[in-house]
Coordinates of N, CA, C and O in Angstrom, one line a residue:
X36 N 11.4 35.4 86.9 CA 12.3 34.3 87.2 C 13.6 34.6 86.6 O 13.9 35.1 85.4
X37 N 14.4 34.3 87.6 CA 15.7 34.7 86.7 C 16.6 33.5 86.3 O 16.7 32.7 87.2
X38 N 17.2 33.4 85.2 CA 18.1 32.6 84.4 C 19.1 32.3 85.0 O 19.8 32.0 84.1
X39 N 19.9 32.2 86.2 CA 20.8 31.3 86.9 C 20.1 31.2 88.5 O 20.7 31.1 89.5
X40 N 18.8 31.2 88.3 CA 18.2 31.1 89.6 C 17.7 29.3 89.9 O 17.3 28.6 88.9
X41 N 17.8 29.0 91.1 CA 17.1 27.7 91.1 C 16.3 26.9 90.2 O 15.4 27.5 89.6
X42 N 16.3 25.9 90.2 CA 14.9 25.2 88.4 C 13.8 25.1 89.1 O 14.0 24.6 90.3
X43 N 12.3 25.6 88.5 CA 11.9 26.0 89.4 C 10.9 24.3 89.6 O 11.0 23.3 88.9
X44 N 10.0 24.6 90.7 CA 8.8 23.4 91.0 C 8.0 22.9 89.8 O 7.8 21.7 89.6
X45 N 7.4 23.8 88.9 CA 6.4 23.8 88.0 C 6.4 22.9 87.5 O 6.8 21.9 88.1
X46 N 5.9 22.7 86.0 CA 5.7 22.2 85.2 C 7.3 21.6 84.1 O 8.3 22.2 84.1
X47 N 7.2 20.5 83.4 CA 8.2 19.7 83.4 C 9.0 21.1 82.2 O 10.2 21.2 82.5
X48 N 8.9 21.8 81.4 CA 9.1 22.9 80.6 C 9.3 23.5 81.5 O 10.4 23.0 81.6
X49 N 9.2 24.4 82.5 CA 9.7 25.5 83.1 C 11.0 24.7 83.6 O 12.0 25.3 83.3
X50 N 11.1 23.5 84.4 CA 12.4 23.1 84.8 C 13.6 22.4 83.9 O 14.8 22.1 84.2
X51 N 13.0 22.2 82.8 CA 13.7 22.2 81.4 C 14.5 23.4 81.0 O 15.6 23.5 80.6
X52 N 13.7 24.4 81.2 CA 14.2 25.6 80.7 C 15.0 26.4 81.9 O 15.7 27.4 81.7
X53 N 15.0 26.0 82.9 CA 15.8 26.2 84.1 C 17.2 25.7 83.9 O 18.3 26.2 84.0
X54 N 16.8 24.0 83.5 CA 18.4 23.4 84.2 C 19.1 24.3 82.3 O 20.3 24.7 82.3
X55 N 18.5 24.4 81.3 CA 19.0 25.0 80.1 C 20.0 26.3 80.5 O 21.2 26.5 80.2
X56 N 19.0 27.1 81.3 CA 19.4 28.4 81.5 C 20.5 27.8 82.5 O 21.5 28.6 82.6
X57 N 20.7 27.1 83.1 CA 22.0 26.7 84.4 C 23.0 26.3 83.7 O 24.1 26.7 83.9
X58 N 22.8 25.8 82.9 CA 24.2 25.0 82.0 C 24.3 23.8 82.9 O 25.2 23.6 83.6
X59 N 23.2 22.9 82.7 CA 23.2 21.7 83.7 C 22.8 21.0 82.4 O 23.7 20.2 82.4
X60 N 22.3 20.9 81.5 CA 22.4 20.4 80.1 C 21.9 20.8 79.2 O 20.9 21.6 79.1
X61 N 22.6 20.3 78.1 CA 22.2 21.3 76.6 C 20.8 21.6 75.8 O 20.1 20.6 75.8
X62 N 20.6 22.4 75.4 CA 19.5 22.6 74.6 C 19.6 21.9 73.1 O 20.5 22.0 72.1
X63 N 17.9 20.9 73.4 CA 17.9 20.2 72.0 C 18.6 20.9 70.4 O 18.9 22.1 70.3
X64 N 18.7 20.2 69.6 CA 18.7 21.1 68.1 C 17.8 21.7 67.8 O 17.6 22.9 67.6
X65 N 17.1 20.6 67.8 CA 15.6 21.0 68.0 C 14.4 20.4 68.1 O 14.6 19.2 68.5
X66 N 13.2 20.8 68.0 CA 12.1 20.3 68.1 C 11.8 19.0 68.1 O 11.6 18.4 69.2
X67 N 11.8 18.3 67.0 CA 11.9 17.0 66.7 C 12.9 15.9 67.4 O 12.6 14.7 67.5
X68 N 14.0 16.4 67.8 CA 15.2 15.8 68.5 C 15.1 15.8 70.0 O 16.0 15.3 70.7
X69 N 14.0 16.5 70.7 CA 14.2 17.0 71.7 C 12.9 15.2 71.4 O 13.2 14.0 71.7
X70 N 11.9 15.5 70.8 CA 10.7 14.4 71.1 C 11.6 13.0 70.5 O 10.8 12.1 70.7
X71 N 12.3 12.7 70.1 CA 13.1 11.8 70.1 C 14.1 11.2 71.4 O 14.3 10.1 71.9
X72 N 14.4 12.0 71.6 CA 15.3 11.8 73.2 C 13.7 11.5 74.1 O 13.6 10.4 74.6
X73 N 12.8 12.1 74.2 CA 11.5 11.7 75.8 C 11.3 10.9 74.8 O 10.3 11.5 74.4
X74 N 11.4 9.9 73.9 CA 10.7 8.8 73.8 C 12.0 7.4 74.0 O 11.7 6.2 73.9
X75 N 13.1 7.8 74.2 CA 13.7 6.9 74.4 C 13.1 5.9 76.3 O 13.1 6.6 77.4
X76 N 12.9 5.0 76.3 CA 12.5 4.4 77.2 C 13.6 3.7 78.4 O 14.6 3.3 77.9
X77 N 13.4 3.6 79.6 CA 14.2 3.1 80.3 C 13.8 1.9 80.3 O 14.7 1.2 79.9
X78 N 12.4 1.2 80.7 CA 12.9 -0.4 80.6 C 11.4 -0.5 79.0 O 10.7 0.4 78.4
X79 N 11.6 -2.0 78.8 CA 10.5 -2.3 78.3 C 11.4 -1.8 76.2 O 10.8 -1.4 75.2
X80 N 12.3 -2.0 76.2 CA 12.9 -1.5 75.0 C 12.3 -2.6 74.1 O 11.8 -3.6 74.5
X81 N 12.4 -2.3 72.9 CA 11.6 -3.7 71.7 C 13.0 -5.1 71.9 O 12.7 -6.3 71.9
X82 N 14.5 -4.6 72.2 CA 15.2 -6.1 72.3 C 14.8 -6.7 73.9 O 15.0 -7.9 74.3
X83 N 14.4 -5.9 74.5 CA 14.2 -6.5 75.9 C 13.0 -7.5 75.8 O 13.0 -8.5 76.4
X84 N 11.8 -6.9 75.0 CA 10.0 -7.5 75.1 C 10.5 -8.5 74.2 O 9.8 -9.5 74.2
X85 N 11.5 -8.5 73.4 CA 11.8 -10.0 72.2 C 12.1 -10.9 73.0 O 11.3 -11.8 73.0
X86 N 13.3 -11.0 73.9 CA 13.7 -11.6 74.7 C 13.2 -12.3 75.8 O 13.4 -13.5 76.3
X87 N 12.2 -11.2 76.3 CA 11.3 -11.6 77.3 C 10.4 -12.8 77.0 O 10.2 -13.8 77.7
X88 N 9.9 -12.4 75.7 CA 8.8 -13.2 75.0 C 9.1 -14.5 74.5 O 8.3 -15.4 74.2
X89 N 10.7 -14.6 74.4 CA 11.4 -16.0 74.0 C 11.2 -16.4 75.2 O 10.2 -17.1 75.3
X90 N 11.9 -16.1 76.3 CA 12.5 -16.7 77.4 C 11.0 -17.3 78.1 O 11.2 -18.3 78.8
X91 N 9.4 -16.8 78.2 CA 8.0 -16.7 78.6 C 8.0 -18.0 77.7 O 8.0 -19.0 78.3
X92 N 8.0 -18.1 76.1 CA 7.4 -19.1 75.1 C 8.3 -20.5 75.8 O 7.5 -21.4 76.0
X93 N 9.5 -20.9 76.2 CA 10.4 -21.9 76.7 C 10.4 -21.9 78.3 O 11.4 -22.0 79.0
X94 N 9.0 -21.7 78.8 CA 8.5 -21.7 80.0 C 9.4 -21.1 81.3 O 9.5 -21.6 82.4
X95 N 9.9 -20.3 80.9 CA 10.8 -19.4 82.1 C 9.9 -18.5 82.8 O 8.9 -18.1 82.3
X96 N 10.2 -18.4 83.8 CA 9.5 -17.0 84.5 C 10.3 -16.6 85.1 O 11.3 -17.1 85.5
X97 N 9.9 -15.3 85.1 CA 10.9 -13.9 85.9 C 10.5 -12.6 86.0 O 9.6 -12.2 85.3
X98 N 11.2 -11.7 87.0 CA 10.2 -10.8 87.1 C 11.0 -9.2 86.0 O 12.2 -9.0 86.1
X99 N 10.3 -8.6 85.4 CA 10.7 -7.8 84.5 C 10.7 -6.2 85.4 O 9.7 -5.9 86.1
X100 N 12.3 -5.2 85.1 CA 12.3 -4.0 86.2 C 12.6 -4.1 87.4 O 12.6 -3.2 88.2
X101 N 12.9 -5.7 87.5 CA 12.4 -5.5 89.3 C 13.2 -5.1 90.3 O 14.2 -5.7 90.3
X102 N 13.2 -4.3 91.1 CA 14.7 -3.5 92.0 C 15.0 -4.6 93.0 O 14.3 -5.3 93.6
X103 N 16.5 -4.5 92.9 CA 17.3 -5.6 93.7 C 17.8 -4.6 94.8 O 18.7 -3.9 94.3
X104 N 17.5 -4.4 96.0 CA 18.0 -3.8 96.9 C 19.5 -5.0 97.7 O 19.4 -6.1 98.2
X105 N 20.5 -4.4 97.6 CA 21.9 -5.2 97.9 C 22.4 -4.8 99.2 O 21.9 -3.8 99.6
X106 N 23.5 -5.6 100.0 CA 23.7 -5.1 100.8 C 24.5 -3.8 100.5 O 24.6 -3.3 99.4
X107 N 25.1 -3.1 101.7 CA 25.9 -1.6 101.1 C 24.8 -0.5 100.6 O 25.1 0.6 100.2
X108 N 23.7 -0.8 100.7 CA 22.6 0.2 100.2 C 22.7 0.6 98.6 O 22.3 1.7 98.2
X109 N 23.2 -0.5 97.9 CA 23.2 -0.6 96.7 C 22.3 -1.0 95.7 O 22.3 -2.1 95.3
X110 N 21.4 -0.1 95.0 CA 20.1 -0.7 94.4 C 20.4 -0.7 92.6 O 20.9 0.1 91.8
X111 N 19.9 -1.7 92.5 CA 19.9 -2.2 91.1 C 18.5 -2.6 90.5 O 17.6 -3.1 91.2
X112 N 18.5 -2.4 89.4 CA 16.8 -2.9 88.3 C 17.4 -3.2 87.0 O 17.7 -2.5 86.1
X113 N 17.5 -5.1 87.1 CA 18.0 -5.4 85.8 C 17.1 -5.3 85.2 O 16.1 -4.9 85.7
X114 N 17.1 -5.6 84.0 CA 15.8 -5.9 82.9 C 14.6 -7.1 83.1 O 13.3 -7.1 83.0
X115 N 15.6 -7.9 83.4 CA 15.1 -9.6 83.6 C 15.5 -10.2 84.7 O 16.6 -10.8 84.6
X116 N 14.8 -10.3 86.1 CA 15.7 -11.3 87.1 C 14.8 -12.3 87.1 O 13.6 -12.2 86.9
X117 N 15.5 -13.6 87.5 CA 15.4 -14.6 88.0 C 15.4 -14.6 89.4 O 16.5 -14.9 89.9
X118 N 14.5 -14.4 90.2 CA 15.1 -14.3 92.1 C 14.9 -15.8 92.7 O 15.5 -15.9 93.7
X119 N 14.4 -16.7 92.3 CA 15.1 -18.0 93.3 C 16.6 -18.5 92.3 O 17.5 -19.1 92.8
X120 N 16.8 -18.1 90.8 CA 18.1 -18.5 90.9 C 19.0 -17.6 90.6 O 20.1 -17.8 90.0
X121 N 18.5 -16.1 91.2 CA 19.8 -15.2 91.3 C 20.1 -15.2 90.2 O 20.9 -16.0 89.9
X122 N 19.7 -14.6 89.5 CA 20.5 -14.5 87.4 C 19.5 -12.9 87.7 O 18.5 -12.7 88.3
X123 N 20.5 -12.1 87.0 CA 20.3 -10.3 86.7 C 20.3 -10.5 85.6 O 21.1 -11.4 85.2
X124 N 19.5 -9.9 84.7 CA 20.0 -9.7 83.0 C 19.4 -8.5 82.8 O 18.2 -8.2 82.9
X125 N 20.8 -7.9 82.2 CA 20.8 -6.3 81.3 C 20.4 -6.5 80.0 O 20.7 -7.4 79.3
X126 N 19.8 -5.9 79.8 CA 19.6 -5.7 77.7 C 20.3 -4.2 77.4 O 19.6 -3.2 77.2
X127 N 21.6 -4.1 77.3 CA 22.2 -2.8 77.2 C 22.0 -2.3 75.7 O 22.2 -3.1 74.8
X128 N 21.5 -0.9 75.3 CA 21.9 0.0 74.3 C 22.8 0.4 73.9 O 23.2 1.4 74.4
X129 N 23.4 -0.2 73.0 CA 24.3 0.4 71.9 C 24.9 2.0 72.6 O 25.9 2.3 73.3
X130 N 24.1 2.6 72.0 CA 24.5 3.9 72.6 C 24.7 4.4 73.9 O 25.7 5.0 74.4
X131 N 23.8 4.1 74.3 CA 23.2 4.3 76.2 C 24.8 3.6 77.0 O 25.2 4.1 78.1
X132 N 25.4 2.8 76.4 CA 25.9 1.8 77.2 C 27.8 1.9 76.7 O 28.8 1.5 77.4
X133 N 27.9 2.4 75.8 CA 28.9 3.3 74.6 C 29.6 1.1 74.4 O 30.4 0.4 75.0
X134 N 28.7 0.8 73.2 CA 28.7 -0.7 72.5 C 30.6 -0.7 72.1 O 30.8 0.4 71.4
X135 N 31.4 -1.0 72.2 CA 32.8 -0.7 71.6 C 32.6 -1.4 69.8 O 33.2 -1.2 68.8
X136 N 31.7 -2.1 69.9 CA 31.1 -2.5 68.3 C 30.5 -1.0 67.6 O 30.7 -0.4 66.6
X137 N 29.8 -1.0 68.5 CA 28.2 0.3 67.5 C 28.4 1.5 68.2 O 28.1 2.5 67.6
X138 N 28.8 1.6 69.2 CA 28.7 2.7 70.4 C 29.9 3.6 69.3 O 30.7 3.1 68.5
X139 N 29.5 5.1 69.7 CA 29.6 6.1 69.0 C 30.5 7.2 70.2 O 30.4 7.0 71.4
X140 N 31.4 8.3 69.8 CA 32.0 8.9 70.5 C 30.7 10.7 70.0 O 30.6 11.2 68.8
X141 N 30.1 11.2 70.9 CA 29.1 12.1 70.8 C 29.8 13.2 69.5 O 31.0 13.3 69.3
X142 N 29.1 13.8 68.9 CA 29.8 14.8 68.1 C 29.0 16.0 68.5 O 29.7 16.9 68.0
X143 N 28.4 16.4 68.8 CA 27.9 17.6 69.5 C 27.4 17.5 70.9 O 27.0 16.5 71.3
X144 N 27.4 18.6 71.8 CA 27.4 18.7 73.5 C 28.4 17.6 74.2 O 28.2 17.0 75.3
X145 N 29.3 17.4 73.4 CA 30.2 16.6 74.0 C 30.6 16.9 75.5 O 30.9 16.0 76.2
X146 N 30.5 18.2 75.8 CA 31.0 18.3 77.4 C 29.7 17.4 78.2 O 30.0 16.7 79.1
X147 N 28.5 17.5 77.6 CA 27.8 16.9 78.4 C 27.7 15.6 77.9 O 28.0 14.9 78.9
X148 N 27.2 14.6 76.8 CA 27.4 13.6 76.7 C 28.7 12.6 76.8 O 28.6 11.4 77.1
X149 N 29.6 13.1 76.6 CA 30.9 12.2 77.2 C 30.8 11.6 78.5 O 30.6 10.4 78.6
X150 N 30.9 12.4 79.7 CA 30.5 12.0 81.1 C 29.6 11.5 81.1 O 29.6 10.3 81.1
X151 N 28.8 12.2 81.0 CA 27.4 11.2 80.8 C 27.4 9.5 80.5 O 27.1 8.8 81.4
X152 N 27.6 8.9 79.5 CA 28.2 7.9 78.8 C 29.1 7.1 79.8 O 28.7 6.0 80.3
X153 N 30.3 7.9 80.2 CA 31.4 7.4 81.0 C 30.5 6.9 82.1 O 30.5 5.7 82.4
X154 N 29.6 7.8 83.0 CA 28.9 7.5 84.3 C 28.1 6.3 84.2 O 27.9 5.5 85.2
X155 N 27.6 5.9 82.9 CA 26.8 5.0 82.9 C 27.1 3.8 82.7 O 26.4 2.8 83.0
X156 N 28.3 3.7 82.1 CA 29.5 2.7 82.0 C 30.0 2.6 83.4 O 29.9 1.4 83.9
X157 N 30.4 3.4 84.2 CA 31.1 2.8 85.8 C 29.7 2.6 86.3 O 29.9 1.5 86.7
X158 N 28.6 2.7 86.5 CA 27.5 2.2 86.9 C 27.2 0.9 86.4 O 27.0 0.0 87.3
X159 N 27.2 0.8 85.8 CA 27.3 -0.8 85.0 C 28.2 -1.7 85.8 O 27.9 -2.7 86.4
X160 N 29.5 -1.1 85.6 CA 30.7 -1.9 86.0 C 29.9 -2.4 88.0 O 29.6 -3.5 88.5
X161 N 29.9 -0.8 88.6 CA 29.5 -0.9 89.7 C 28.2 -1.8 90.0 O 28.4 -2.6 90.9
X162 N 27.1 -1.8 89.5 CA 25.8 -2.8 89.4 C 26.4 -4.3 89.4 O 25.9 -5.2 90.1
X163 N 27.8 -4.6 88.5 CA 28.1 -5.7 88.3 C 28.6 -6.4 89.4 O 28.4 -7.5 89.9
X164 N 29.5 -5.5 89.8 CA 30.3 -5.7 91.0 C 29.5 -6.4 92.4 O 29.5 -7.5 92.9
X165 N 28.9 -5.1 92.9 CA 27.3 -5.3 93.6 C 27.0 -6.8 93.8 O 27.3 -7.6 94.8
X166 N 26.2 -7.0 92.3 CA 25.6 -8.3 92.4 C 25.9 -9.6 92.8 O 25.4 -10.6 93.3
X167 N 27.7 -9.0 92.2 CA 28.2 -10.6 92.0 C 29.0 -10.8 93.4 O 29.3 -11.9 93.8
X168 N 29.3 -9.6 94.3 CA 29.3 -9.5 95.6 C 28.5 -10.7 96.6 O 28.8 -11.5 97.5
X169 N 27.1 -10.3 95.8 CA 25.7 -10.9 96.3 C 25.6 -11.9 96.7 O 25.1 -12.3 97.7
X170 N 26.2 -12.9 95.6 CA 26.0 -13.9 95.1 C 25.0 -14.1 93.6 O 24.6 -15.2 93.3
X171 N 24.9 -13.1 92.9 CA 24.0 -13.0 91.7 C 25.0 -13.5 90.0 O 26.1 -12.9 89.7
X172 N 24.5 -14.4 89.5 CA 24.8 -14.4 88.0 C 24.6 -13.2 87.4 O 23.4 -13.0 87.2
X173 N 25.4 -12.3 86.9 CA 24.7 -11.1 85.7 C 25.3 -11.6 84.4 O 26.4 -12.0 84.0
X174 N 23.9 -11.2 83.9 CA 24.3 -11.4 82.3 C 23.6 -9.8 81.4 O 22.5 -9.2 81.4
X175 N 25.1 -9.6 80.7 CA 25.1 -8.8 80.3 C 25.1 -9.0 78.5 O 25.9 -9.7 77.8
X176 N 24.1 -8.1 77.9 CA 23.8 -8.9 76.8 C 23.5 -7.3 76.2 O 22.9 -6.4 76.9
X177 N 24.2 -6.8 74.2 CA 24.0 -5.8 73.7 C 22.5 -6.0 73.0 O 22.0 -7.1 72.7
X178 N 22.2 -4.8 72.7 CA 20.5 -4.9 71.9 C 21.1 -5.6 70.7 O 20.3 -6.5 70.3
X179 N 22.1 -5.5 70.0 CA 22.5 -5.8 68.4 C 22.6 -7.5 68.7 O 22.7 -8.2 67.7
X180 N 22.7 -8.1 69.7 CA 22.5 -9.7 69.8 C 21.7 -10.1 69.3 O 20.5 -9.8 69.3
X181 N 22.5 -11.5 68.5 CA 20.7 -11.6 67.7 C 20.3 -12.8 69.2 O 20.9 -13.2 70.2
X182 N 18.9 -13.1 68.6 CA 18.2 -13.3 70.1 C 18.0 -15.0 69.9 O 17.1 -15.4 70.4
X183 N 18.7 -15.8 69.2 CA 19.0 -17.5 69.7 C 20.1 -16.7 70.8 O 20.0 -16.6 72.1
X184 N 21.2 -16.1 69.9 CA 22.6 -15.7 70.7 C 22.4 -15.5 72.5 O 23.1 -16.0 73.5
X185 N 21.3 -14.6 72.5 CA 20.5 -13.5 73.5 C 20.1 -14.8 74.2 O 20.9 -15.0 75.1
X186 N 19.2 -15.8 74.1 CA 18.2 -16.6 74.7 C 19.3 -18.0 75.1 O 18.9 -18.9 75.9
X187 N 20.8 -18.1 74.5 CA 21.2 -19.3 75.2 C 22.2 -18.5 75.7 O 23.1 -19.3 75.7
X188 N 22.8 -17.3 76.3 CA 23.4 -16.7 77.1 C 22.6 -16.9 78.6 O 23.0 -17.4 79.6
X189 N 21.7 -16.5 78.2 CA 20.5 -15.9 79.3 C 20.2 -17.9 79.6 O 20.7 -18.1 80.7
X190 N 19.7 -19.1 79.1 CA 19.6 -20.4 79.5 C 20.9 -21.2 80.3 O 20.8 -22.2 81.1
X191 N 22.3 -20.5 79.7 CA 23.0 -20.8 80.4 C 23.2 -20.4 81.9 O 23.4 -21.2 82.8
X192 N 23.1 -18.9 81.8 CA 23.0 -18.4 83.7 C 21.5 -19.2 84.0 O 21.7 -19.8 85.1
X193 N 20.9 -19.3 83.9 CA 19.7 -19.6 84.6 C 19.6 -21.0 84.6 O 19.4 -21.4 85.8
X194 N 19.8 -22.0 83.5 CA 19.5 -23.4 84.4 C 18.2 -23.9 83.5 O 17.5 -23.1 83.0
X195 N 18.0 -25.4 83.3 CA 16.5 -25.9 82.9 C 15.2 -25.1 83.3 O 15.4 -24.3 84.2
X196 N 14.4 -25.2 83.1 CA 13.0 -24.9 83.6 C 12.8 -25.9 84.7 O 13.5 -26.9 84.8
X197 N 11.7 -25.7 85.7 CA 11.2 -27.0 86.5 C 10.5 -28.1 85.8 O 10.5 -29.3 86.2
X198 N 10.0 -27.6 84.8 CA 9.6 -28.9 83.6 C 10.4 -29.6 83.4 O 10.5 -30.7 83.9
X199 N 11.5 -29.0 82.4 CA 12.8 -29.5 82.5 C 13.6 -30.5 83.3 O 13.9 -31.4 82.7
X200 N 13.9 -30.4 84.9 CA 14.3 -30.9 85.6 C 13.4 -31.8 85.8 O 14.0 -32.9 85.9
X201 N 12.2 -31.9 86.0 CA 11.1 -33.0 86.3 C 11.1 -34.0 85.1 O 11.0 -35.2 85.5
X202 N 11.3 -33.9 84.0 CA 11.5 -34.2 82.8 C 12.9 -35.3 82.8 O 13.0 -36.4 82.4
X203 N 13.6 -34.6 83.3 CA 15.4 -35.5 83.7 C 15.1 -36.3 84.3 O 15.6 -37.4 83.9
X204 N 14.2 -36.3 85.6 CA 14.0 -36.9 86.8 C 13.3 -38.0 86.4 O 13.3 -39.0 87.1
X205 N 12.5 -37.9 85.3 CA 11.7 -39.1 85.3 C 12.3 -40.0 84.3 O 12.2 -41.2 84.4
X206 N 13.1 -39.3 82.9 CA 13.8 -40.0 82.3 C 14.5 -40.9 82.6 O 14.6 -41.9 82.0
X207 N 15.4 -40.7 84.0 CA 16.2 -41.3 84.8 C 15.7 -42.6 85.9 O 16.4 -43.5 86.5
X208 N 14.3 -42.3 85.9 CA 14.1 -43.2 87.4 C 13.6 -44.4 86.8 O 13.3 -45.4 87.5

């Protein structure tokens, strides 16, 4: 196989070592940093399952991952949706998300982490756009939030529970 040849089908290491040899992205430091990066997770992060688990204990339901297909063929997977009241919620990373608090400017493979970073930022922007196109509330919320902060962001887009409202309703009658 040769080193600026296509990445090949195989095994997830041979196409690793493909896109390396292409200059399609950088080679770990090393060992340990490389298993550091595959353990970073896309959904399911520990400030998302905190969150989840508040918003579950104060009788909310919602569906966690769930893909929002939009009009425009625009597909989105917040962390947290609400689908009868339209509420999207991000749990963004610090880093992942470049935090203007915590977010960091890369100091090594910068050719490739800068864009990177940037792309994931106009994706954001774009996802936001999308939704609220839709008719969708997004709430966008950093992992460093602490989680009352996190949990009355997130109660404000969304609204009472049905308990809640049944609760009003009888108070009232």
């Amino acid at each position: 196989m040769s080193d600026s040849g296509p990445v090949p089908a195989g095994d997830s290491n041979d196409r690793r070592h493909g896109a390396w040899a292409a200059g399609l992205y950088p080679r770990p430091a090393n060992e340990g940093r490389s298993r550091n990066m595959k353990a970073n997770r896309r959904s399911d992060t520990k400030p998302e399952i905190t969150l989840r688990k508040a918003l579950h204990a104060l009788g909310y339901r919602y569906r966690k991952d769930f893909r929002l297909d939009l009009p425009g063929g625009v597909r989105v997977r917040p962390d947290i949706v609400f689908t009868a009241r339209r509420v999207a919620v991000f749990v963004d990373g610090c880093f992942w998300h470049v935090c203007p608090e915590h977010g960091r400017e890369p100091t090594s493979n910068e050719w490739y982490w800068t864009p990177k970073l940037r792309r994931n930022v106009e994706r954001d922007r774009a996802a936001d756009a999308a939704l609220e196109a839709a008719g969708w509330r997004v709430v966008r919320l950093w992992e460093h939030v602490p989680l009352p902060a996190a949990v009355e962001a997130v109660l404000e887009a969304v609204g009472p529970t049905s308990t809640e409202r049944e609760d009003d309703v009888t108070a009232r009658g």
